[in-house]
Coordinates of C-alpha atoms and ligand atoms in Angstrom, one line a residue:
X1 CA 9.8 -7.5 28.0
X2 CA 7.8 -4.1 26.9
X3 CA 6.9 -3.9 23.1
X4 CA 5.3 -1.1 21.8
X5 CA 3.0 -1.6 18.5
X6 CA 2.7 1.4 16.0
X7 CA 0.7 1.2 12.5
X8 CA 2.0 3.8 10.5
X9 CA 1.4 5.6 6.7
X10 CA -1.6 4.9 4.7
X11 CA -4.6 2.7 6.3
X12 CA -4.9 -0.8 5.1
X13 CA -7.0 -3.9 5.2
X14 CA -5.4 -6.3 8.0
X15 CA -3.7 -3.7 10.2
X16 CA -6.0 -4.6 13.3
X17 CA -5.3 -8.5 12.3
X18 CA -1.7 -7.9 12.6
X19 CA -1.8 -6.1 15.8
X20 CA -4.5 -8.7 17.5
X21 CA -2.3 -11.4 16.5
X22 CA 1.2 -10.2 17.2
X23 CA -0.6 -9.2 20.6
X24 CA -2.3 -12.6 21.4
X25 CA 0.9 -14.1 20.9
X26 CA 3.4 -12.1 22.7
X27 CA 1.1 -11.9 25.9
X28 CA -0.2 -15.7 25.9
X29 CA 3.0 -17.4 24.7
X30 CA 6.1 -15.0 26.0
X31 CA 4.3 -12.8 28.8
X32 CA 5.2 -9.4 27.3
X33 CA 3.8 -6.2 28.4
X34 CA 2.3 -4.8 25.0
X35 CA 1.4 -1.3 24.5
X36 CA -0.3 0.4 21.5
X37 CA 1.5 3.8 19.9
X38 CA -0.9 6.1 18.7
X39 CA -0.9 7.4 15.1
X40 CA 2.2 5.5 14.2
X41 CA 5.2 7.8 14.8
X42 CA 3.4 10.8 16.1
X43 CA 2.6 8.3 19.2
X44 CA 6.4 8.6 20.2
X45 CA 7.2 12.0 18.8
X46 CA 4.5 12.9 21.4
X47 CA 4.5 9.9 23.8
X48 CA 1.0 8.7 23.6
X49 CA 1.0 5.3 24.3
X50 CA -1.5 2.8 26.3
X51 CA -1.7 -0.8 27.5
X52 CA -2.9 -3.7 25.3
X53 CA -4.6 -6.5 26.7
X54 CA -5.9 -9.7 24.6
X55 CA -9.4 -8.5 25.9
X56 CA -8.7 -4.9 23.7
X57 CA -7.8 -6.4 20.6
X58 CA -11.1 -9.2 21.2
X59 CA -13.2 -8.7 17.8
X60 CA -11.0 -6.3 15.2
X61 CA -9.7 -9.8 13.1
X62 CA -12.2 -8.2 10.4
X63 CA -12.5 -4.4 11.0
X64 CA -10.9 -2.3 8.5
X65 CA -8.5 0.5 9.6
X66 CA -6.5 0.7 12.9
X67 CA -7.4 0.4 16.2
X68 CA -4.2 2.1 16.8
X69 CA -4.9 5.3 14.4
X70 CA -2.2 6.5 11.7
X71 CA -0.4 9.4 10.8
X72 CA 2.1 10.7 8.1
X73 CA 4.4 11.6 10.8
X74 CA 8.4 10.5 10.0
X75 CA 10.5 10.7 13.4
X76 CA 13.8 12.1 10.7
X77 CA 11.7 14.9 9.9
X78 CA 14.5 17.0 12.3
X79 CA 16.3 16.7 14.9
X80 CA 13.8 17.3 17.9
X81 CA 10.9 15.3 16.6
X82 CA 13.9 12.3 16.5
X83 CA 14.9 13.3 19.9
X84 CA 11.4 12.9 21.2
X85 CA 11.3 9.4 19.7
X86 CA 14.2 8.7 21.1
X87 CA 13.2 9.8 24.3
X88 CA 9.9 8.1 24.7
X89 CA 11.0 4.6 23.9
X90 CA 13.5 5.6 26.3
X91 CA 11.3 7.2 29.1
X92 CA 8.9 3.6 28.5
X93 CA 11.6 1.3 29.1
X94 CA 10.1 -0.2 25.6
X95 CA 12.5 -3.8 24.8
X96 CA 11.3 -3.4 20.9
X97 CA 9.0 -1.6 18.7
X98 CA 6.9 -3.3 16.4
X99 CA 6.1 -1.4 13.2
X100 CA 3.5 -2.3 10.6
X101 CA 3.9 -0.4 7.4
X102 CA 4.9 0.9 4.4
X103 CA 8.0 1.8 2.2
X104 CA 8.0 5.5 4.6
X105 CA 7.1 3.6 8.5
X106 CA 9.2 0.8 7.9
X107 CA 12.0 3.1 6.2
X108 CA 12.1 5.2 9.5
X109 CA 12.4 1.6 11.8
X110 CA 15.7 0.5 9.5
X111 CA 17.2 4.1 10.3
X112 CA 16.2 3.8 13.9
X113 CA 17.9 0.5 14.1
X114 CA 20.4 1.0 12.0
X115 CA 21.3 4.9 13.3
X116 CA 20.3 4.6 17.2
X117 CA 20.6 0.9 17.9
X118 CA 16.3 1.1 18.4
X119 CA 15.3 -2.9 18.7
X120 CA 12.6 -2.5 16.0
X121 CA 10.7 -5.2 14.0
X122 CA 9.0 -4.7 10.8
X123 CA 5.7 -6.4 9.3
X124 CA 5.3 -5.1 5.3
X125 CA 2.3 -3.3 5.1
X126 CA 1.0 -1.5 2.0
X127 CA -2.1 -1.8 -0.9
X128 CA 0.6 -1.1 -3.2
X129 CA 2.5 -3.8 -2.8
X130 CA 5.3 -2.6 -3.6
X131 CA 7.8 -3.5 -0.5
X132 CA 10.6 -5.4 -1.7
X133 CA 11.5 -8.7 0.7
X134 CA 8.0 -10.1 0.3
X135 CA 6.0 -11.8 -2.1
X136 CA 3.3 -9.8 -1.2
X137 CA 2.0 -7.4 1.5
X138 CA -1.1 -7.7 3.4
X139 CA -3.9 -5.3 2.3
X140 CA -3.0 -5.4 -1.3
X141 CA -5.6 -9.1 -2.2
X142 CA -8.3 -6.7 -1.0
X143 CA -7.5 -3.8 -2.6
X144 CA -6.9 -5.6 -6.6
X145 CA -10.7 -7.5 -5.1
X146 CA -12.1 -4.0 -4.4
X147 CA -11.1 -2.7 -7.7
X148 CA -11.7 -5.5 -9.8
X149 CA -15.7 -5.7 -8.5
X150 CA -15.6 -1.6 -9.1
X151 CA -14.2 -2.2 -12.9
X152 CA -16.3 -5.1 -13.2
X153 CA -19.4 -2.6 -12.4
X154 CA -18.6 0.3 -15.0
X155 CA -17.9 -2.4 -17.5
X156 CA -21.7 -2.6 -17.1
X157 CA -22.3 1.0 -17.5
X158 CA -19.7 1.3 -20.5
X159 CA -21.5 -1.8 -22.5
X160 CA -24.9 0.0 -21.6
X161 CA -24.3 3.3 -22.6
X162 CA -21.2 2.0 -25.9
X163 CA -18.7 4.3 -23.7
X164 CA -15.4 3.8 -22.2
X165 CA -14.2 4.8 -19.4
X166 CA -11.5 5.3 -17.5
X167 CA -10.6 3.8 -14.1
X168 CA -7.9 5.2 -11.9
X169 CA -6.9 3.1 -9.6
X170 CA -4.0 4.1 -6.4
X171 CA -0.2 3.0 -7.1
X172 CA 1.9 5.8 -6.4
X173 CA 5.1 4.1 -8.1
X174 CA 4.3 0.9 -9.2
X175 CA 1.5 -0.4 -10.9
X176 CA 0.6 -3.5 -8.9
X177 CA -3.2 -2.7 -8.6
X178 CA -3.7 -1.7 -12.0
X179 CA -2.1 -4.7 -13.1
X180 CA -3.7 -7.1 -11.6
X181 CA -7.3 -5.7 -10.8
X182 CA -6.7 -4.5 -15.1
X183 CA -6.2 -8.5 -15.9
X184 CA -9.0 -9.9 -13.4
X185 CA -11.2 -7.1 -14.9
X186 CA -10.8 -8.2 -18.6
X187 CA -9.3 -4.7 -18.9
X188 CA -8.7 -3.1 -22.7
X189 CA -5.7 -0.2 -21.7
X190 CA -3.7 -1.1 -18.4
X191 CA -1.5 1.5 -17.7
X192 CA 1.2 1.4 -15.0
X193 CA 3.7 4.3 -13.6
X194 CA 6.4 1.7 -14.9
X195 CA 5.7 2.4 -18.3
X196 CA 5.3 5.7 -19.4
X197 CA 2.4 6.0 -21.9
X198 CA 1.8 8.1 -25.1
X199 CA -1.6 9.6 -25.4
X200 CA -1.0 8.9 -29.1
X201 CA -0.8 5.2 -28.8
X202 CA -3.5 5.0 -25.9
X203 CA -6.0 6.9 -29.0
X204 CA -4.8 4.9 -32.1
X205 CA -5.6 1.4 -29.9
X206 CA -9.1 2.4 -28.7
X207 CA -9.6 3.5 -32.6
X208 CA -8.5 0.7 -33.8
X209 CA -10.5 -1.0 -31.5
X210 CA -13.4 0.4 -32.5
X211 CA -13.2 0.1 -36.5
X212 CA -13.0 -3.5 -35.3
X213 CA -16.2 -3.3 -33.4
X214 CA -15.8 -3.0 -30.2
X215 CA -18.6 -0.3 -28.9
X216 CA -17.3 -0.5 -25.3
X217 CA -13.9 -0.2 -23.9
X218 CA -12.3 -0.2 -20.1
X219 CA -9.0 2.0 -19.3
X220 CA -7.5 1.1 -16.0
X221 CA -4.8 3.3 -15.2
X222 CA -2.6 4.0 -11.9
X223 CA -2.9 7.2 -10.4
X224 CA 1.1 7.2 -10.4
X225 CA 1.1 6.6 -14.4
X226 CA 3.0 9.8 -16.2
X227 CA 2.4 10.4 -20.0
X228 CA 6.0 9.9 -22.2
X229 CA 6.1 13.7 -23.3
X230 CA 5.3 15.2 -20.1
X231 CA 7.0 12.9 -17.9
X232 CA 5.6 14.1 -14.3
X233 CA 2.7 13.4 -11.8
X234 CA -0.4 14.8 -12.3
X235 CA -1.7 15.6 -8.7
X236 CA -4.4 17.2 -6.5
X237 CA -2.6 20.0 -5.1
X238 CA 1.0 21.3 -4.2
X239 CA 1.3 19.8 -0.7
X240 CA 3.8 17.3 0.2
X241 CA 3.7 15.1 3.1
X242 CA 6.3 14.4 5.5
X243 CA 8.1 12.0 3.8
X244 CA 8.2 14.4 0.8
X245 CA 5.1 12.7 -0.9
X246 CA 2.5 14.6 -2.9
X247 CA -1.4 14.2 -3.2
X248 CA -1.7 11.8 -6.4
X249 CA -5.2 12.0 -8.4
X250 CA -6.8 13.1 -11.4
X251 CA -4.9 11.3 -15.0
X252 CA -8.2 9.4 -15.3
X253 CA -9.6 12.5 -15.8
X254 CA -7.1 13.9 -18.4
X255 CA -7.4 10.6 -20.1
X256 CA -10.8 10.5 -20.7
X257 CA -11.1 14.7 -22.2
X258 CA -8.6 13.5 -24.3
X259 CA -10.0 10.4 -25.7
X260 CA -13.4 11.9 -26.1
X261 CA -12.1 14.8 -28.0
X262 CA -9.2 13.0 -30.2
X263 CA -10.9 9.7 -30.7
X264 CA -14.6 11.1 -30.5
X265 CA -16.1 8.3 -28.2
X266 CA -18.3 9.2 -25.2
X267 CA -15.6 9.0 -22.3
X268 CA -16.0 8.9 -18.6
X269 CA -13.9 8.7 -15.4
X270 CA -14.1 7.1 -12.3
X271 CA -11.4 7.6 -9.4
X272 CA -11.6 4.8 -6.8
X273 CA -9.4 6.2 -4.4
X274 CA -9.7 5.3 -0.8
X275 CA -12.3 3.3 -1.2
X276 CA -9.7 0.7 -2.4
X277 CA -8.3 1.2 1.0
X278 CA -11.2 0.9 3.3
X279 CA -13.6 -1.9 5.0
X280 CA -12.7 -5.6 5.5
X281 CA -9.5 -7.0 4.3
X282 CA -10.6 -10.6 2.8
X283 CA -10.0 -13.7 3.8
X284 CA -6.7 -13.7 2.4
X285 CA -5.5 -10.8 3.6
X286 CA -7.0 -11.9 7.1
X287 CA -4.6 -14.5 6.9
X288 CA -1.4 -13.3 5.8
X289 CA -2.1 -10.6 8.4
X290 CA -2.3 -12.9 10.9
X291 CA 0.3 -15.0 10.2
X292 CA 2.5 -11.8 9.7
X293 CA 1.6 -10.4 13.3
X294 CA 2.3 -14.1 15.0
X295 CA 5.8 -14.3 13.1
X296 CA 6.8 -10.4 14.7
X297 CA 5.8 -11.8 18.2
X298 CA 8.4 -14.7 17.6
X299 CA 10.7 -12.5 16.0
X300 CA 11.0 -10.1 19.4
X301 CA 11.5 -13.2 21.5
X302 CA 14.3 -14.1 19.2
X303 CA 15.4 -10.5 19.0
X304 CA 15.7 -10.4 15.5
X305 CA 15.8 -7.0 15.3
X306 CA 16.0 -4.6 12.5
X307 CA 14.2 -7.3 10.1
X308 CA 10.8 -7.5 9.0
X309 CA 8.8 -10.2 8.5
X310 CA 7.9 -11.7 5.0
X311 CA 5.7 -14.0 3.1
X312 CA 8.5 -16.4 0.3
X313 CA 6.7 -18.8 -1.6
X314 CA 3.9 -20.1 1.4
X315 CA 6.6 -19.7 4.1
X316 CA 6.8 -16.2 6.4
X317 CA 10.3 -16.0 7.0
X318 CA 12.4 -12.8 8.4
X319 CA 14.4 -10.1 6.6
X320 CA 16.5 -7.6 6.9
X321 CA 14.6 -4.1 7.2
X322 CA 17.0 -3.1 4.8
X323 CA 16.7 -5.4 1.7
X324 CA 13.0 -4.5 2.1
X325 CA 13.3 -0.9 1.9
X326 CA 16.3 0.3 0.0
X327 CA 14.2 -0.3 -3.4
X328 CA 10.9 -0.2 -4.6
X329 CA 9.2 -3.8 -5.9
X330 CA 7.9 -2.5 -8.9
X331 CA 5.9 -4.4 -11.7
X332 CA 8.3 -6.3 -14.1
X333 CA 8.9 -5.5 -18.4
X334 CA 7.9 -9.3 -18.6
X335 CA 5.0 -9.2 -16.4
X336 CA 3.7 -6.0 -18.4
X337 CA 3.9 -8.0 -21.6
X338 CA 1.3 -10.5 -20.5
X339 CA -1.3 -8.1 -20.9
X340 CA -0.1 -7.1 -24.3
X341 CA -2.0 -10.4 -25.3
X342 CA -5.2 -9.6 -23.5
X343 CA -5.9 -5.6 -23.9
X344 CA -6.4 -4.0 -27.2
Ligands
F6P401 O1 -0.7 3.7 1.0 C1 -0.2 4.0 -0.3 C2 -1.3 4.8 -1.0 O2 -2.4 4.1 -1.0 C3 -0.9 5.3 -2.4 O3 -1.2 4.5 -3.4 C4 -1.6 6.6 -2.4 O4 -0.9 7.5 -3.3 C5 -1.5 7.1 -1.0 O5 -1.5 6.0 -0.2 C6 -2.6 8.1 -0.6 O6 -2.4 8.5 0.7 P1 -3.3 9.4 1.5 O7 -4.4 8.6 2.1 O8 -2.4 10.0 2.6 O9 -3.9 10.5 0.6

């Protein structure tokens, strides 16, 4: 058999653990030819592959990134960047694709298998955690560790200084950073794109808050979080990727003007961005990648195809591509109430 491996969509720590293990495996237990795609889709839109050998993925367990490159790319974007696709898998003789990623890559590898018969296995990839079939997706330990040791540090700043400030943190639809790096942080406000929030409310808390005594206060919110009255995302610029997506960023800094000015108490922002994205994935997240990456080797010598693998309970099972991306896993009414016992 030929497999080609693609990471596609946002970067994430464990993406080189997946592919070293899914690599190991499929050369040292079933003998496969395994070739890397560059840049996820693009690699087949444009037919850039190369050989992997168990030598080339020696020493990448803990590097952040991929060793394979990303891209945005969507092979539906039309018709001739699908024919391409279609066409290089062909033209490689490839027996299945392997593709590690998000809600968009993995979206594109149902279609494919579902539209054009394309032998494709998923592994769910994503900081946001939000891929339904799984418990959780690799990256996203790292990122809620990241963010919770960056809120941890301006809590310092805010007792310092008797400020609050405002952390954004990424979660384009659902709030699965923000709620747990917001509880592990001791967070005051955790806002989530689940739950639209009124500025009104966000104001009367901290000033309640604050004729209570509190002199410092920590807002955590997700970039994706929309305000009740003006229900829409607040983002960087116009552009939209090519799954439609635009550039998220900035309510923390909306927040904060407003607090400061309605509420009167020194405000700042911070935006963590990518660096909740970047570096070393944790132990955890080592792990789970690993055992993700071995699971996609076994699933292409069993040819289950057009299913993704998935962690349930401590087991990592397979399911189909479909259950995992028809809907979004976003945070739950009753798991938002928790924190309504531990913020102000
Ligand atoms: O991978 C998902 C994500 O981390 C979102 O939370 C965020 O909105 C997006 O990626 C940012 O993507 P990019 O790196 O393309 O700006």
């Amino acid at each position: 058999m030929k497999v080609g491996i693609l990471t596609g969509g946002g970067d994430c720590p464990g993406l080189n653990a997946v592919i070293r293990a899914a690599t190991r495996k499929m050369i040292s237990e079933y003998n496969y030819e395994v070739h890397g795609i560059r840049d996820g889709w693009r690699g087949l839109v444009d037919n850039e592959t190369f050989p992997l050998s168990i030598a080339e993925v020696e020493g990448i367990l803990k590097q952040g990134g991929t060793m394979l490159n990303t891209s945005r790319t969507n092979p539906f974007k039309d018709e001739s960047q699908l024919k391409s696709t279609l066409e290089t898998i062909k033209a490689n003789s490839f027996d299945a694709i392997v593709a590690i990623g998000g809600d968009d890559t993995l979206g594109a590898a149902t279609r494919l298998y579902e539209e054009h018969n394309v032998p494709t296995v998923g592994v769910p990839k994503t900081i946001d955690n939000d891929l339904n079939g799984t418990d959780y997706t690799f990256g996203f330990d790292t990122a809620v560790s990241i963010a919770t040791d960056a809120i941890d540090r301006c809590r310092t700043t805010a007792a310092s200084h008797h400020r609050t400030l405002v952390v954004e943190v990424m979660g384009r639809h659902a709030g699965w950073i923000a709620l747990h790096s917001g509880i592990a942080s001791g967070a005051d406000i955790i806002l989530l794109p689940e739950f639209p929030f009124s500025m009104k409310d966000v104001n009367e808390r901290l000033r309640k808050s604050t004729d209570a005594g509190q002199k410092n206060h920590i807002v955590v919110v997700a970039e994706g979080a929309t305000m009740e009255d003006r229900d829409d995302f607040i983002t960087k610029d116009e552009s939209v990727d090519e799954f439609g997506h635009v550039k998220l960023g900035g309510i923390a800094d909306i927040l904060a003007d407003q607090i400061e000015k309605s509420v009167g108490l020194e405000t700042r922002s911070v935006i963590l961005g990518h660096i909740q994205r970047g570096g070393t994935p944790t132990a955890r997240d080592r792990v789970l990648s690993t055992r993700f990456g071995l699971k996609a080797a076994d699933m292409v010598a069993n040819k289950n195809f057009g299913q993704m693998a998935a962690l349930r309970g401590d087991n990592i099972v397979n399911v189909p591509l479909a259950e995992a991306t028809g809907e979004l896993k976003v945070v739950t009414e009753a798991l938002y109430e928790l924190t309504k016992y531990l913020t102000v």
